[in-house]
Tab-separated table of C-alpha atoms and ligand atoms in Angstrom:
chain	number	residue	atom	x	y	z
A	182	UNK	CA	0.000	0.000	0.000
A	183	UNK	CA	1.331	3.436	-0.939
A	184	UNK	CA	1.721	5.806	1.986
A	185	UNK	CA	0.907	9.432	1.263
A	186	UNK	CA	3.274	12.056	2.587
A	187	UNK	CA	1.507	15.390	3.174
A	188	UNK	CA	4.868	17.128	3.594
A	189	UNK	CA	6.175	15.986	0.236
A	190	UNK	CA	5.400	19.180	-1.709
A	191	UNK	CA	7.307	21.098	0.950
A	192	UNK	CA	10.243	18.690	0.680
A	193	UNK	CA	10.318	19.090	-3.094
A	194	UNK	CA	10.819	22.856	-2.771
A	195	UNK	CA	14.486	22.153	-2.078
A	196	UNK	CA	14.842	20.720	-5.575
A	197	UNK	CA	12.259	22.426	-7.762
A	198	UNK	CA	9.948	25.371	-7.988
A	199	UNK	CA	6.719	25.133	-6.069
A	200	UNK	CA	4.191	24.945	-8.912
A	201	UNK	CA	2.694	21.442	-8.861
A	202	UNK	CA	-0.407	22.506	-6.960
A	203	UNK	CA	-1.341	24.817	-9.843
A	204	UNK	CA	-1.939	21.749	-12.055
A	205	UNK	CA	-5.587	20.896	-12.679
A	206	UNK	CA	-4.840	17.621	-14.479
A	207	UNK	CA	-5.959	18.674	-17.942
A	208	UNK	CA	-3.541	16.247	-19.626
A	209	UNK	CA	-2.107	18.704	-22.147
A	210	UNK	CA	1.440	17.901	-21.051
A	211	UNK	CA	0.896	14.168	-21.540
A	212	UNK	CA	-0.648	14.778	-24.966
A	213	UNK	CA	2.218	16.964	-26.216
A	214	UNK	CA	5.105	15.001	-24.690
A	215	UNK	CA	7.149	13.310	-27.460
A	216	UNK	CA	7.649	10.252	-25.255
A	217	UNK	CA	4.035	9.307	-26.068
A	218	UNK	CA	3.541	7.636	-22.716
A	219	UNK	CA	-0.157	8.021	-22.023
A	220	UNK	CA	0.246	9.632	-18.606
A	221	UNK	CA	3.755	11.114	-18.465
A	222	UNK	CA	4.496	13.729	-17.136
A	223	UNK	CA	0.995	14.347	-15.738
A	224	UNK	CA	1.193	11.218	-13.562
A	225	UNK	CA	4.307	12.523	-11.829
A	226	UNK	CA	2.709	15.920	-11.186
A	227	UNK	CA	-0.278	14.161	-9.669
A	228	UNK	CA	1.957	12.051	-7.437
A	229	UNK	CA	3.519	15.257	-6.165
A	230	UNK	CA	0.112	16.770	-5.477
A	231	UNK	CA	-1.062	13.843	-3.369
A	232	UNK	CA	2.306	13.251	-1.698
A	233	UNK	CA	2.886	9.814	-3.233
A	234	UNK	CA	6.651	9.944	-2.839
A	235	UNK	CA	6.948	6.154	-2.783
A	236	UNK	CA	5.297	5.904	-6.189
A	237	UNK	CA	7.760	8.439	-7.600
A	238	UNK	CA	10.705	6.506	-6.194
A	239	UNK	CA	9.296	3.229	-7.576
A	240	UNK	CA	8.934	4.776	-11.041
A	241	UNK	CA	12.086	6.899	-10.806
A	242	UNK	CA	13.736	5.538	-13.953
A	243	UNK	CA	10.848	6.971	-16.000
A	244	UNK	CA	12.084	10.437	-15.100
A	245	UNK	CA	15.281	9.855	-17.069
A	246	UNK	CA	13.310	9.339	-20.276
A	247	UNK	CA	12.479	13.047	-20.251
A	248	UNK	CA	14.262	14.916	-23.061
A	249	UNK	CA	13.831	18.324	-21.408
A	250	UNK	CA	12.389	19.607	-24.643
A	251	UNK	CA	10.184	22.056	-22.742
A	252	UNK	CA	7.000	21.364	-24.725
A	253	UNK	CA	5.005	20.452	-21.621
A	254	UNK	CA	5.960	23.662	-19.872
A	255	UNK	CA	5.274	25.791	-22.958
A	256	UNK	CA	1.763	24.381	-23.397
A	257	UNK	CA	0.638	24.046	-19.769
A	258	UNK	CA	-2.398	26.331	-19.360
A	259	UNK	CA	-1.790	26.703	-15.627
A	260	UNK	CA	1.905	27.572	-15.695
A	261	UNK	CA	2.536	24.556	-13.493
A	262	UNK	CA	5.916	24.143	-15.232
A	263	UNK	CA	5.856	20.348	-15.468
A	264	UNK	CA	9.270	20.221	-17.163
A	265	UNK	CA	10.903	21.944	-14.206
A	266	UNK	CA	9.085	19.643	-11.762
A	267	UNK	CA	10.432	16.586	-13.611
A	268	UNK	CA	13.929	18.058	-13.333
A	269	UNK	CA	13.371	18.686	-9.618
A	270	UNK	CA	12.161	15.124	-9.122
A	271	UNK	CA	15.372	13.866	-10.695
A	272	UNK	CA	17.338	15.916	-8.193
A	273	UNK	CA	15.209	14.548	-5.353
A	274	UNK	CA	15.667	10.935	-6.496
A	275	UNK	CA	19.440	11.377	-6.814
A	276	UNK	CA	19.529	12.853	-3.311
A	277	UNK	CA	17.448	9.924	-2.006
A	278	UNK	CA	19.740	7.355	-3.635
A	279	UNK	CA	22.841	9.177	-2.397
A	280	UNK	CA	21.578	9.001	1.213
A	281	UNK	CA	20.336	5.406	1.097
B	487	LIG	S1	-0.567	20.671	-18.806
B	487	LIG	FE1	-0.224	21.678	-16.798
B	487	LIG	S2	-2.262	21.741	-15.824
B	487	LIG	FE2	-2.390	20.273	-17.534
B	487	LIG	S3	-1.950	18.254	-16.566
B	487	LIG	FE3	-0.001	19.056	-17.334
B	487	LIG	S4	0.938	20.159	-15.602
B	487	LIG	FE4	-1.248	19.874	-15.141
B	488	LIG	S1	10.210	18.230	-21.137
B	488	LIG	FE1	10.160	15.984	-20.772
B	488	LIG	S2	8.116	15.591	-19.911
B	488	LIG	FE2	8.054	17.631	-20.897
B	488	LIG	S3	7.297	17.272	-22.990
B	488	LIG	FE3	9.548	17.232	-23.066
B	488	LIG	S4	10.124	15.069	-22.813
B	488	LIG	FE4	7.979	15.278	-22.140
């Protein structure tokens, strides 16, 4: 069972800008992403919103598929900056692995 961490968004501020809560899950980022994974990067943004840190760590290798093309950030209607959040999640995962 996945444990939700209500402090996760706060923790992520060390590694990324604090914009995930602006996301309203429209799916534009997932539709425009050249990776053509049906839910990426929206799924990761949603995990941040609900504090599902364990899920992010379990799926961490998916983060490294990101090309940092910026299309998701350019097209996000809420300025949630999903591309920057993905970059921040990479930093968080590296920090987690370094400490474990
Ligand atoms: S495009 Fe922006 S608002 Fe829409 S799901 Fe992606 S991050 Fe959320
Ligand atoms: S920056 Fe990454 S997540 Fe965003 S559209 Fe490009 S490849 Fe997809």
